[in-house]
Amino acid sequence: MWRSDPGLPVRDRATVRDIPAINRLFSEAFTERYRRDGMPAVRVPYLTPQVWQFAIAAADDGAWVWRDRQGTLVAFNMVHRSGTEGWMGPLAVRLGHQGRGFGRQVVSEGITHLRETGATTIGLETMPRTIENIGFYSGLRFRPGHLTITMQIESGSATGPILQGVRVLSAPDRDQALTACRQLSTMHWSGHDFTREMGLTLDLALGDVLLSYRGRELAGFLLYHTLPLADGRGPEDLRILKLVAVDLEIAHQLLAATRTLARQGRLAQVVLRCQGSERELYADLIAEGWRVHWTDLRMTLEGYHEAACDGVGLSNWEI
């Protein structure tokens, strides 16, 4: 445990035992956020426990909770680092502990952790209409960048098998394939490494990894989840978390394969969060019939901005 001041909540490392309390705080805090933003009818559901298990394991020593003197959970922050890419989310502070500098402490400790562990990108996302959050993060030297645009398309119109050269990662060559994915991402995207998230996805049976080859060389990969995001719901969609491709052709091959997999799995749609920096890919997706569903504002800390991908790179800063 870690204590900054006897009068402040105590920080502790999150475990799976904290998931029910995290879920309650997550739902209450974000439902209240929507109410403040003029959407009182929105009720944020609890997330599937396995999704929180993934988030805690993926954040590793950056998965934190804070408890008050009675042991009640009053805040959490999932601080992620994928190679040199660092980001925070989700994070929440109980309403009664807001406005007293505690939220600033929660975020500042995340920044310190990412700096000390070697992140060269430090960022987070918030809703563009939430001016309170934007102002709060700006006061901590985060600066607004591009939008992350949530897009979706039905799987029903996809036809045929997975394209030649694209395959699902298989168990016999898992370690070799993950090593190749790490080499590809670090080479084309300045030190990004998503193999922790990929391994956890396979271990927890949340989804899978698609690999795309040119000849015998790996040219791209895509990480996706199919487990329902909201607790108590049935399978609904295939959600893309990470994508790295040497060019647009490979990116489109991977995306086409997800629609086929979604249809085979009786999932209604594919969901993708496209960063606004990928302008060509975004234009292609609109032309193909992908629909814009939601937007988030991506913010990065001064001096720790995003690196450009030499090819096509998408990294979802949500769980």
PDB file of C-alpha atoms in Angstrom:
ATOM      1  CA  MET A   1       0.000   0.000   0.000  1.00  0.00           C
ATOM      2  CA  TRP A   2       0.951   3.642  -0.516  1.00  0.00           C
ATOM      3  CA  ARG A   3      -0.164   6.667   1.492  1.00  0.00           C
ATOM      4  CA  SER A   4       0.562  10.265   0.477  1.00  0.00           C
ATOM      5  CA  ASP A   5      -1.114  11.880   3.485  1.00  0.00           C
ATOM      6  CA  PRO A   6      -2.966  10.518   6.541  1.00  0.00           C
ATOM      7  CA  GLY A   7      -6.078  12.459   5.543  1.00  0.00           C
ATOM      8  CA  LEU A   8      -6.256  11.133   1.994  1.00  0.00           C
ATOM      9  CA  PRO A   9      -7.450   7.734   0.725  1.00  0.00           C
ATOM     10  CA  VAL A  10      -4.897   4.938   0.534  1.00  0.00           C
ATOM     11  CA  ARG A  11      -3.704   3.662  -2.841  1.00  0.00           C
ATOM     12  CA  ASP A  12      -3.577  -0.085  -3.348  1.00  0.00           C
ATOM     13  CA  ARG A  13      -3.022  -2.408  -6.273  1.00  0.00           C
ATOM     14  CA  ALA A  14      -6.282  -3.576  -7.808  1.00  0.00           C
ATOM     15  CA  THR A  15      -7.137  -7.273  -7.829  1.00  0.00           C
ATOM     16  CA  VAL A  16     -10.034  -9.325  -9.131  1.00  0.00           C
ATOM     17  CA  ARG A  17     -11.607  -9.080  -5.648  1.00  0.00           C
ATOM     18  CA  ASP A  18     -12.105  -5.360  -6.300  1.00  0.00           C
ATOM     19  CA  ILE A  19     -14.116  -5.890  -9.497  1.00  0.00           C
ATOM     20  CA  PRO A  20     -17.620  -5.603  -7.944  1.00  0.00           C
ATOM     21  CA  ALA A  21     -16.701  -2.326  -6.222  1.00  0.00           C
ATOM     22  CA  ILE A  22     -14.940  -0.999  -9.328  1.00  0.00           C
ATOM     23  CA  ASN A  23     -18.000  -1.860 -11.403  1.00  0.00           C
ATOM     24  CA  ARG A  24     -20.320   0.023  -9.049  1.00  0.00           C
ATOM     25  CA  LEU A  25     -18.126   3.120  -8.984  1.00  0.00           C
ATOM     26  CA  PHE A  26     -17.654   2.980 -12.765  1.00  0.00           C
ATOM     27  CA  SER A  27     -21.394   2.827 -13.404  1.00  0.00           C
ATOM     28  CA  GLU A  28     -22.285   5.506 -10.853  1.00  0.00           C
ATOM     29  CA  ALA A  29     -19.527   7.955 -11.844  1.00  0.00           C
ATOM     30  CA  PHE A  30     -20.084   7.760 -15.593  1.00  0.00           C
ATOM     31  CA  THR A  31     -23.881   7.796 -15.289  1.00  0.00           C
ATOM     32  CA  GLU A  32     -23.524  11.005 -13.263  1.00  0.00           C
ATOM     33  CA  ARG A  33     -21.127  12.377 -15.889  1.00  0.00           C
ATOM     34  CA  TYR A  34     -23.750  11.869 -18.605  1.00  0.00           C
ATOM     35  CA  ARG A  35     -26.394  13.506 -16.396  1.00  0.00           C
ATOM     36  CA  ARG A  36     -24.200  16.582 -15.982  1.00  0.00           C
ATOM     37  CA  ASP A  37     -23.721  16.678 -19.728  1.00  0.00           C
ATOM     38  CA  GLY A  38     -27.468  16.857 -20.315  1.00  0.00           C
ATOM     39  CA  MET A  39     -28.173  13.155 -20.929  1.00  0.00           C
ATOM     40  CA  PRO A  40     -30.080  12.103 -17.785  1.00  0.00           C
ATOM     41  CA  ALA A  41     -31.643   9.049 -19.462  1.00  0.00           C
ATOM     42  CA  VAL A  42     -28.256   7.356 -20.021  1.00  0.00           C
ATOM     43  CA  ARG A  43     -27.468   4.639 -17.508  1.00  0.00           C
ATOM     44  CA  VAL A  44     -23.951   3.207 -17.836  1.00  0.00           C
ATOM     45  CA  PRO A  45     -24.161  -0.561 -17.265  1.00  0.00           C
ATOM     46  CA  TYR A  46     -21.796  -2.724 -15.280  1.00  0.00           C
ATOM     47  CA  LEU A  47     -19.101  -4.288 -17.442  1.00  0.00           C
ATOM     48  CA  THR A  48     -18.617  -8.036 -17.783  1.00  0.00           C
ATOM     49  CA  PRO A  49     -16.262  -9.108 -14.954  1.00  0.00           C
ATOM     50  CA  GLN A  50     -13.839 -10.714 -17.431  1.00  0.00           C
ATOM     51  CA  VAL A  51     -13.402  -7.322 -19.104  1.00  0.00           C
ATOM     52  CA  TRP A  52     -12.262  -5.843 -15.783  1.00  0.00           C
ATOM     53  CA  GLN A  53     -10.046  -8.861 -15.225  1.00  0.00           C
ATOM     54  CA  PHE A  54      -8.420  -8.099 -18.577  1.00  0.00           C
ATOM     55  CA  ALA A  55      -8.032  -4.408 -17.720  1.00  0.00           C
ATOM     56  CA  ILE A  56      -6.409  -5.144 -14.348  1.00  0.00           C
ATOM     57  CA  ALA A  57      -4.025  -7.719 -15.798  1.00  0.00           C
ATOM     58  CA  ALA A  58      -3.156  -5.547 -18.811  1.00  0.00           C
ATOM     59  CA  ALA A  59      -2.362  -2.555 -16.588  1.00  0.00           C
ATOM     60  CA  ASP A  60      -0.287  -4.848 -14.343  1.00  0.00           C
ATOM     61  CA  ASP A  61       1.456  -2.721 -11.691  1.00  0.00           C
ATOM     62  CA  GLY A  62      -0.487   0.318 -12.950  1.00  0.00           C
ATOM     63  CA  ALA A  63      -3.886  -1.079 -11.912  1.00  0.00           C
ATOM     64  CA  TRP A  64      -4.763   0.998  -8.857  1.00  0.00           C
ATOM     65  CA  VAL A  65      -7.627   1.585  -6.440  1.00  0.00           C
ATOM     66  CA  TRP A  66      -7.940   4.030  -3.543  1.00  0.00           C
ATOM     67  CA  ARG A  67      -9.849   3.308  -0.330  1.00  0.00           C
ATOM     68  CA  ASP A  68     -10.979   5.586   2.461  1.00  0.00           C
ATOM     69  CA  ARG A  69     -10.387   4.918   6.174  1.00  0.00           C
ATOM     70  CA  GLN A  70     -13.415   2.611   6.280  1.00  0.00           C
ATOM     71  CA  GLY A  71     -12.021   0.546   3.394  1.00  0.00           C
ATOM     72  CA  THR A  72     -14.599   1.787   0.875  1.00  0.00           C
ATOM     73  CA  LEU A  73     -13.306   2.108  -2.685  1.00  0.00           C
ATOM     74  CA  VAL A  74     -13.389   5.804  -3.664  1.00  0.00           C
ATOM     75  CA  ALA A  75     -11.327   5.888  -6.884  1.00  0.00           C
ATOM     76  CA  PHE A  76      -9.580   3.735  -9.452  1.00  0.00           C
ATOM     77  CA  ASN A  77      -7.203   4.299 -12.354  1.00  0.00           C
ATOM     78  CA  MET A  78      -6.087   1.732 -14.916  1.00  0.00           C
ATOM     79  CA  VAL A  79      -2.661   2.960 -16.067  1.00  0.00           C
ATOM     80  CA  HIS A  80      -1.561   1.058 -19.180  1.00  0.00           C
ATOM     81  CA  ARG A  81       1.750   0.841 -20.986  1.00  0.00           C
ATOM     82  CA  SER A  82       2.212  -1.039 -24.261  1.00  0.00           C
ATOM     83  CA  GLY A  83       5.906  -0.726 -24.960  1.00  0.00           C
ATOM     84  CA  THR A  84       6.468   3.030 -25.191  1.00  0.00           C
ATOM     85  CA  GLU A  85       2.757   3.903 -25.424  1.00  0.00           C
ATOM     86  CA  GLY A  86       1.202   4.879 -22.094  1.00  0.00           C
ATOM     87  CA  TRP A  87      -2.397   5.840 -21.389  1.00  0.00           C
ATOM     88  CA  MET A  88      -4.890   5.993 -18.547  1.00  0.00           C
ATOM     89  CA  GLY A  89      -8.398   4.655 -18.537  1.00  0.00           C
ATOM     90  CA  PRO A  90     -10.892   4.055 -17.320  1.00  0.00           C
ATOM     91  CA  LEU A  91     -10.485   6.138 -14.191  1.00  0.00           C
ATOM     92  CA  ALA A  92     -13.095   7.494 -11.820  1.00  0.00           C
ATOM     93  CA  VAL A  93     -13.371   9.293  -8.480  1.00  0.00           C
ATOM     94  CA  ARG A  94     -16.419   8.995  -6.249  1.00  0.00           C
ATOM     95  CA  LEU A  95     -18.532  12.150  -6.351  1.00  0.00           C
ATOM     96  CA  GLY A  96     -17.996  12.985  -2.667  1.00  0.00           C
ATOM     97  CA  HIS A  97     -14.214  13.011  -3.140  1.00  0.00           C
ATOM     98  CA  GLN A  98     -14.197  15.325  -6.155  1.00  0.00           C
ATOM     99  CA  GLY A  99     -13.302  19.006  -6.036  1.00  0.00           C
ATOM    100  CA  ARG A 100     -10.690  18.689  -3.287  1.00  0.00           C
ATOM    101  CA  GLY A 101      -7.557  17.968  -5.323  1.00  0.00           C
ATOM    102  CA  PHE A 102      -7.849  14.202  -4.984  1.00  0.00           C
ATOM    103  CA  GLY A 103      -8.623  13.666  -8.675  1.00  0.00           C
ATOM    104  CA  ARG A 104      -5.494  15.646  -9.556  1.00  0.00           C
ATOM    105  CA  GLN A 105      -3.492  13.315  -7.327  1.00  0.00           C
ATOM    106  CA  VAL A 106      -4.963  10.212  -9.002  1.00  0.00           C
ATOM    107  CA  VAL A 107      -3.969  11.434 -12.473  1.00  0.00           C
ATOM    108  CA  SER A 108      -0.598  12.853 -11.393  1.00  0.00           C
ATOM    109  CA  GLU A 109       0.444   9.529  -9.899  1.00  0.00           C
ATOM    110  CA  GLY A 110      -0.447   7.849 -13.182  1.00  0.00           C
ATOM    111  CA  ILE A 111       1.730  10.332 -15.070  1.00  0.00           C
ATOM    112  CA  THR A 112       4.652   9.707 -12.712  1.00  0.00           C
ATOM    113  CA  HIS A 113       4.291   5.944 -13.086  1.00  0.00           C
ATOM    114  CA  LEU A 114       4.307   6.118 -16.884  1.00  0.00           C
ATOM    115  CA  ARG A 115       7.306   8.443 -16.946  1.00  0.00           C
ATOM    116  CA  GLU A 116       9.274   6.212 -14.607  1.00  0.00           C
ATOM    117  CA  THR A 117       8.488   3.066 -16.603  1.00  0.00           C
ATOM    118  CA  GLY A 118       9.689   4.492 -19.916  1.00  0.00           C
ATOM    119  CA  ALA A 119       6.569   5.682 -21.738  1.00  0.00           C
ATOM    120  CA  THR A 120       7.227   8.205 -24.496  1.00  0.00           C
ATOM    121  CA  THR A 121       3.496   8.701 -25.134  1.00  0.00           C
ATOM    122  CA  ILE A 122       1.239   9.575 -22.172  1.00  0.00           C
ATOM    123  CA  GLY A 123      -2.408  10.132 -22.965  1.00  0.00           C
ATOM    124  CA  LEU A 124      -6.064   9.615 -22.201  1.00  0.00           C
ATOM    125  CA  GLU A 125      -9.455  10.183 -23.792  1.00  0.00           C
ATOM    126  CA  THR A 126     -12.533  12.104 -22.707  1.00  0.00           C
ATOM    127  CA  MET A 127     -15.849  13.102 -24.256  1.00  0.00           C
ATOM    128  CA  PRO A 128     -15.471  16.215 -26.437  1.00  0.00           C
ATOM    129  CA  ARG A 129     -18.567  17.860 -24.936  1.00  0.00           C
ATOM    130  CA  THR A 130     -17.346  17.447 -21.351  1.00  0.00           C
ATOM    131  CA  ILE A 131     -15.707  20.829 -20.871  1.00  0.00           C
ATOM    132  CA  GLU A 132     -15.101  20.219 -17.157  1.00  0.00           C
ATOM    133  CA  ASN A 133     -12.925  17.196 -17.905  1.00  0.00           C
ATOM    134  CA  ILE A 134     -11.095  18.927 -20.740  1.00  0.00           C
ATOM    135  CA  GLY A 135     -10.326  21.869 -18.493  1.00  0.00           C
ATOM    136  CA  PHE A 136      -9.259  19.582 -15.656  1.00  0.00           C
ATOM    137  CA  TYR A 137      -6.837  17.586 -17.797  1.00  0.00           C
ATOM    138  CA  SER A 138      -5.568  20.743 -19.502  1.00  0.00           C
ATOM    139  CA  GLY A 139      -4.616  22.044 -16.056  1.00  0.00           C
ATOM    140  CA  LEU A 140      -2.400  18.961 -15.721  1.00  0.00           C
ATOM    141  CA  ARG A 141      -0.648  19.864 -19.026  1.00  0.00           C
ATOM    142  CA  PHE A 142      -2.609  17.491 -21.260  1.00  0.00           C
ATOM    143  CA  ARG A 143      -3.249  19.011 -24.670  1.00  0.00           C
ATOM    144  CA  PRO A 144      -6.101  18.189 -27.084  1.00  0.00           C
ATOM    145  CA  GLY A 145      -5.287  16.258 -30.207  1.00  0.00           C
ATOM    146  CA  HIS A 146      -7.479  14.480 -32.732  1.00  0.00           C
ATOM    147  CA  LEU A 147     -10.775  12.706 -32.231  1.00  0.00           C
ATOM    148  CA  THR A 148     -11.078   8.973 -31.834  1.00  0.00           C
ATOM    149  CA  ILE A 149     -14.128   8.040 -33.897  1.00  0.00           C
ATOM    150  CA  THR A 150     -16.082   4.926 -32.985  1.00  0.00           C
ATOM    151  CA  MET A 151     -17.371   3.336 -36.192  1.00  0.00           C
ATOM    152  CA  GLN A 152     -19.448   0.240 -36.862  1.00  0.00           C
ATOM    153  CA  ILE A 153     -20.626  -1.862 -39.769  1.00  0.00           C
ATOM    154  CA  GLU A 154     -22.946  -4.849 -40.029  1.00  0.00           C
ATOM    155  CA  SER A 155     -21.368  -8.229 -40.576  1.00  0.00           C
ATOM    156  CA  GLY A 156     -24.328  -9.600 -42.520  1.00  0.00           C
ATOM    157  CA  SER A 157     -23.221  -8.374 -45.942  1.00  0.00           C
ATOM    158  CA  ALA A 158     -19.775  -9.964 -45.722  1.00  0.00           C
ATOM    159  CA  THR A 159     -19.397 -13.020 -47.960  1.00  0.00           C
ATOM    160  CA  GLY A 160     -16.874 -15.740 -48.580  1.00  0.00           C
ATOM    161  CA  PRO A 161     -14.050 -17.172 -46.480  1.00  0.00           C
ATOM    162  CA  ILE A 162     -11.240 -15.225 -44.831  1.00  0.00           C
ATOM    163  CA  LEU A 163      -8.924 -13.789 -47.467  1.00  0.00           C
ATOM    164  CA  GLN A 164      -5.867 -15.797 -48.446  1.00  0.00           C
ATOM    165  CA  GLY A 165      -2.859 -14.739 -46.386  1.00  0.00           C
ATOM    166  CA  VAL A 166      -4.959 -13.858 -43.309  1.00  0.00           C
ATOM    167  CA  ARG A 167      -5.296 -16.333 -40.464  1.00  0.00           C
ATOM    168  CA  VAL A 168      -6.242 -16.542 -36.812  1.00  0.00           C
ATOM    169  CA  LEU A 169      -3.348 -16.979 -34.420  1.00  0.00           C
ATOM    170  CA  SER A 170      -3.120 -20.654 -33.476  1.00  0.00           C
ATOM    171  CA  ALA A 171      -1.834 -22.244 -30.278  1.00  0.00           C
ATOM    172  CA  PRO A 172       1.050 -24.338 -31.694  1.00  0.00           C
ATOM    173  CA  ASP A 173       2.990 -21.290 -32.939  1.00  0.00           C
ATOM    174  CA  ARG A 174       1.640 -18.741 -30.448  1.00  0.00           C
ATOM    175  CA  ASP A 175       4.976 -17.641 -28.998  1.00  0.00           C
ATOM    176  CA  GLN A 176       6.627 -17.342 -32.393  1.00  0.00           C
ATOM    177  CA  ALA A 177       3.670 -15.380 -33.785  1.00  0.00           C
ATOM    178  CA  LEU A 178       3.575 -12.981 -30.825  1.00  0.00           C
ATOM    179  CA  THR A 179       7.300 -12.355 -31.197  1.00  0.00           C
ATOM    180  CA  ALA A 180       6.764 -11.508 -34.863  1.00  0.00           C
ATOM    181  CA  CYS A 181       3.931  -9.139 -33.902  1.00  0.00           C
ATOM    182  CA  ARG A 182       6.181  -7.382 -31.389  1.00  0.00           C
ATOM    183  CA  GLN A 183       8.924  -6.990 -33.977  1.00  0.00           C
ATOM    184  CA  LEU A 184       6.476  -5.602 -36.533  1.00  0.00           C
ATOM    185  CA  SER A 185       4.923  -3.041 -34.196  1.00  0.00           C
ATOM    186  CA  THR A 186       8.186  -1.844 -32.670  1.00  0.00           C
ATOM    187  CA  MET A 187       9.676  -1.452 -36.137  1.00  0.00           C
ATOM    188  CA  HIS A 188       6.778   0.452 -37.707  1.00  0.00           C
ATOM    189  CA  TRP A 189       5.400   2.312 -34.673  1.00  0.00           C
ATOM    190  CA  SER A 190       8.239   3.565 -32.488  1.00  0.00           C
ATOM    191  CA  GLY A 191       8.383   0.958 -29.757  1.00  0.00           C
ATOM    192  CA  HIS A 192       4.719  -0.019 -29.475  1.00  0.00           C
ATOM    193  CA  ASP A 193       4.267  -3.536 -28.114  1.00  0.00           C
ATOM    194  CA  PHE A 194       0.776  -5.024 -27.755  1.00  0.00           C
ATOM    195  CA  THR A 195       1.753  -8.608 -26.978  1.00  0.00           C
ATOM    196  CA  ARG A 196       0.692  -8.394 -23.314  1.00  0.00           C
ATOM    197  CA  GLU A 197      -2.877  -7.525 -24.367  1.00  0.00           C
ATOM    198  CA  MET A 198      -2.775 -10.180 -27.069  1.00  0.00           C
ATOM    199  CA  GLY A 199      -1.611 -12.917 -24.706  1.00  0.00           C
ATOM    200  CA  LEU A 200      -4.199 -11.983 -22.086  1.00  0.00           C
ATOM    201  CA  THR A 201      -6.958 -11.964 -24.697  1.00  0.00           C
ATOM    202  CA  LEU A 202      -6.076 -15.536 -25.640  1.00  0.00           C
ATOM    203  CA  ASP A 203      -5.622 -16.697 -22.031  1.00  0.00           C
ATOM    204  CA  LEU A 204      -8.982 -15.251 -20.922  1.00  0.00           C
ATOM    205  CA  ALA A 205     -10.797 -16.360 -24.112  1.00  0.00           C
ATOM    206  CA  LEU A 206     -11.998 -12.818 -24.823  1.00  0.00           C
ATOM    207  CA  GLY A 207     -11.273 -12.877 -28.550  1.00  0.00           C
ATOM    208  CA  ASP A 208      -8.352 -13.601 -30.832  1.00  0.00           C
ATOM    209  CA  VAL A 209      -5.615 -12.181 -33.043  1.00  0.00           C
ATOM    210  CA  LEU A 210      -5.648 -12.004 -36.833  1.00  0.00           C
ATOM    211  CA  LEU A 211      -2.380 -12.195 -38.742  1.00  0.00           C
ATOM    212  CA  SER A 212      -1.831 -11.050 -42.331  1.00  0.00           C
ATOM    213  CA  TYR A 213       1.121 -12.174 -44.437  1.00  0.00           C
ATOM    214  CA  ARG A 214       2.825 -11.146 -47.656  1.00  0.00           C
ATOM    215  CA  GLY A 215       4.517 -14.277 -48.769  1.00  0.00           C
ATOM    216  CA  ARG A 216       6.111 -15.666 -45.614  1.00  0.00           C
ATOM    217  CA  GLU A 217       6.531 -12.283 -43.909  1.00  0.00           C
ATOM    218  CA  LEU A 218       4.083 -10.942 -41.339  1.00  0.00           C
ATOM    219  CA  ALA A 219       2.666  -7.681 -42.697  1.00  0.00           C
ATOM    220  CA  GLY A 220      -0.038  -6.870 -40.158  1.00  0.00           C
ATOM    221  CA  PHE A 221      -2.022  -8.010 -37.145  1.00  0.00           C
ATOM    222  CA  LEU A 222      -5.314  -7.150 -35.483  1.00  0.00           C
ATOM    223  CA  LEU A 223      -6.465  -7.815 -31.912  1.00  0.00           C
ATOM    224  CA  TYR A 224     -10.205  -8.199 -31.316  1.00  0.00           C
ATOM    225  CA  HIS A 225     -12.640  -9.117 -28.537  1.00  0.00           C
ATOM    226  CA  THR A 226     -16.028 -10.798 -28.887  1.00  0.00           C
ATOM    227  CA  LEU A 227     -16.979 -11.262 -25.231  1.00  0.00           C
ATOM    228  CA  PRO A 228     -19.973  -9.015 -24.391  1.00  0.00           C
ATOM    229  CA  LEU A 229     -18.831  -5.701 -22.947  1.00  0.00           C
ATOM    230  CA  ALA A 230     -21.901  -5.058 -20.761  1.00  0.00           C
ATOM    231  CA  ASP A 231     -22.632  -7.567 -18.012  1.00  0.00           C
ATOM    232  CA  GLY A 232     -25.664  -9.752 -18.603  1.00  0.00           C
ATOM    233  CA  ARG A 233     -25.916  -9.196 -22.328  1.00  0.00           C
ATOM    234  CA  GLY A 234     -25.464 -11.809 -25.016  1.00  0.00           C
ATOM    235  CA  PRO A 235     -22.850 -11.644 -27.782  1.00  0.00           C
ATOM    236  CA  GLU A 236     -23.383  -8.484 -29.844  1.00  0.00           C
ATOM    237  CA  ASP A 237     -20.297  -7.396 -31.744  1.00  0.00           C
ATOM    238  CA  LEU A 238     -16.673  -7.927 -32.610  1.00  0.00           C
ATOM    239  CA  ARG A 239     -14.607  -5.062 -31.156  1.00  0.00           C
ATOM    240  CA  ILE A 240     -11.219  -4.173 -32.616  1.00  0.00           C
ATOM    241  CA  LEU A 241      -8.678  -3.067 -30.004  1.00  0.00           C
ATOM    242  CA  LYS A 242      -5.364  -2.863 -31.884  1.00  0.00           C
ATOM    243  CA  LEU A 243      -4.272  -2.905 -35.513  1.00  0.00           C
ATOM    244  CA  VAL A 244      -0.826  -2.557 -37.061  1.00  0.00           C
ATOM    245  CA  ALA A 245      -0.288  -2.946 -40.811  1.00  0.00           C
ATOM    246  CA  VAL A 246       2.537  -2.042 -43.149  1.00  0.00           C
ATOM    247  CA  ASP A 247       0.073  -0.304 -45.498  1.00  0.00           C
ATOM    248  CA  LEU A 248      -3.612   0.307 -46.244  1.00  0.00           C
ATOM    249  CA  GLU A 249      -3.988  -2.844 -48.343  1.00  0.00           C
ATOM    250  CA  ILE A 250      -3.020  -5.069 -45.431  1.00  0.00           C
ATOM    251  CA  ALA A 251      -5.205  -3.052 -43.044  1.00  0.00           C
ATOM    252  CA  HIS A 252      -8.230  -3.560 -45.295  1.00  0.00           C
ATOM    253  CA  GLN A 253      -7.529  -7.293 -45.567  1.00  0.00           C
ATOM    254  CA  LEU A 254      -7.574  -7.575 -41.793  1.00  0.00           C
ATOM    255  CA  LEU A 255     -10.753  -5.516 -41.467  1.00  0.00           C
ATOM    256  CA  ALA A 256     -12.506  -7.565 -44.149  1.00  0.00           C
ATOM    257  CA  ALA A 257     -11.598 -10.727 -42.248  1.00  0.00           C
ATOM    258  CA  THR A 258     -13.220  -9.397 -39.045  1.00  0.00           C
ATOM    259  CA  ARG A 259     -16.554  -9.036 -40.826  1.00  0.00           C
ATOM    260  CA  THR A 260     -16.342 -12.638 -41.984  1.00  0.00           C
ATOM    261  CA  LEU A 261     -15.467 -13.820 -38.482  1.00  0.00           C
ATOM    262  CA  ALA A 262     -18.317 -11.782 -36.990  1.00  0.00           C
ATOM    263  CA  ARG A 263     -20.782 -13.300 -39.422  1.00  0.00           C
ATOM    264  CA  GLN A 264     -19.506 -16.808 -38.694  1.00  0.00           C
ATOM    265  CA  GLY A 265     -19.882 -16.123 -34.964  1.00  0.00           C
ATOM    266  CA  ARG A 266     -23.426 -14.750 -35.411  1.00  0.00           C
ATOM    267  CA  LEU A 267     -22.334 -11.300 -34.234  1.00  0.00           C
ATOM    268  CA  ALA A 268     -24.344  -8.424 -35.647  1.00  0.00           C
ATOM    269  CA  GLN A 269     -21.551  -5.942 -36.282  1.00  0.00           C
ATOM    270  CA  VAL A 270     -17.903  -5.000 -36.133  1.00  0.00           C
ATOM    271  CA  VAL A 271     -16.865  -1.985 -34.051  1.00  0.00           C
ATOM    272  CA  LEU A 272     -13.692  -0.005 -34.671  1.00  0.00           C
ATOM    273  CA  ARG A 273     -12.250   3.086 -32.942  1.00  0.00           C
ATOM    274  CA  CYS A 274     -10.411   4.994 -35.673  1.00  0.00           C
ATOM    275  CA  GLN A 275      -8.002   7.724 -34.660  1.00  0.00           C
ATOM    276  CA  GLY A 276      -8.448  10.928 -36.627  1.00  0.00           C
ATOM    277  CA  SER A 277      -4.776  10.868 -37.568  1.00  0.00           C
ATOM    278  CA  GLU A 278      -5.492   7.917 -39.905  1.00  0.00           C
ATOM    279  CA  ARG A 279      -7.196  10.136 -42.466  1.00  0.00           C
ATOM    280  CA  GLU A 280      -6.895   7.817 -45.481  1.00  0.00           C
ATOM    281  CA  LEU A 281      -8.214   4.814 -43.598  1.00  0.00           C
ATOM    282  CA  TYR A 282     -11.080   6.874 -42.197  1.00  0.00           C
ATOM    283  CA  ALA A 283     -12.064   8.078 -45.687  1.00  0.00           C
ATOM    284  CA  ASP A 284     -11.983   4.498 -46.974  1.00  0.00           C
ATOM    285  CA  LEU A 285     -14.152   3.263 -44.116  1.00  0.00           C
ATOM    286  CA  ILE A 286     -16.775   5.935 -44.758  1.00  0.00           C
ATOM    287  CA  ALA A 287     -16.799   4.980 -48.449  1.00  0.00           C
ATOM    288  CA  GLU A 288     -17.259   1.313 -47.501  1.00  0.00           C
ATOM    289  CA  GLY A 289     -20.341   2.060 -45.409  1.00  0.00           C
ATOM    290  CA  TRP A 290     -18.953   2.207 -41.869  1.00  0.00           C
ATOM    291  CA  ARG A 291     -21.105   4.512 -39.732  1.00  0.00           C
ATOM    292  CA  VAL A 292     -19.922   7.007 -37.156  1.00  0.00           C
ATOM    293  CA  HIS A 293     -21.360   6.097 -33.753  1.00  0.00           C
ATOM    294  CA  TRP A 294     -19.429   8.101 -31.131  1.00  0.00           C
ATOM    295  CA  THR A 295     -16.438  10.392 -30.684  1.00  0.00           C
ATOM    296  CA  ASP A 296     -13.832  10.865 -27.973  1.00  0.00           C
ATOM    297  CA  LEU A 297     -11.184  13.559 -27.677  1.00  0.00           C
ATOM    298  CA  ARG A 298      -7.646  12.206 -27.401  1.00  0.00           C
ATOM    299  CA  MET A 299      -5.358  14.265 -25.171  1.00  0.00           C
ATOM    300  CA  THR A 300      -1.628  13.802 -24.574  1.00  0.00           C
ATOM    301  CA  LEU A 301       0.762  15.219 -22.025  1.00  0.00           C
ATOM    302  CA  GLU A 302       3.107  17.995 -23.121  1.00  0.00           C
ATOM    303  CA  GLY A 303       6.345  16.413 -24.315  1.00  0.00           C
ATOM    304  CA  TYR A 304       4.772  12.956 -24.515  1.00  0.00           C
ATOM    305  CA  HIS A 305       2.721  13.101 -27.711  1.00  0.00           C
ATOM    306  CA  GLU A 306       1.811  10.205 -29.980  1.00  0.00           C
ATOM    307  CA  ALA A 307       4.346   8.849 -32.448  1.00  0.00           C
ATOM    308  CA  ALA A 308       3.303   8.476 -36.069  1.00  0.00           C
ATOM    309  CA  CYS A 309       2.979   4.956 -37.433  1.00  0.00           C
ATOM    310  CA  ASP A 310       5.007   4.055 -40.519  1.00  0.00           C
ATOM    311  CA  GLY A 311       2.039   2.292 -42.064  1.00  0.00           C
ATOM    312  CA  VAL A 312      -1.393   2.021 -40.407  1.00  0.00           C
ATOM    313  CA  GLY A 313      -1.746   1.934 -36.642  1.00  0.00           C
ATOM    314  CA  LEU A 314      -4.852   1.925 -34.420  1.00  0.00           C
ATOM    315  CA  SER A 315      -4.674   1.667 -30.635  1.00  0.00           C
ATOM    316  CA  ASN A 316      -7.860   1.685 -28.591  1.00  0.00           C
ATOM    317  CA  TRP A 317      -7.405   3.658 -25.346  1.00  0.00           C
ATOM    318  CA  GLU A 318     -10.466   2.012 -23.823  1.00  0.00           C
ATOM    319  CA  ILE A 319     -11.099  -1.489 -22.512  1.00  0.00           C
TER     320      ILE A 319
END
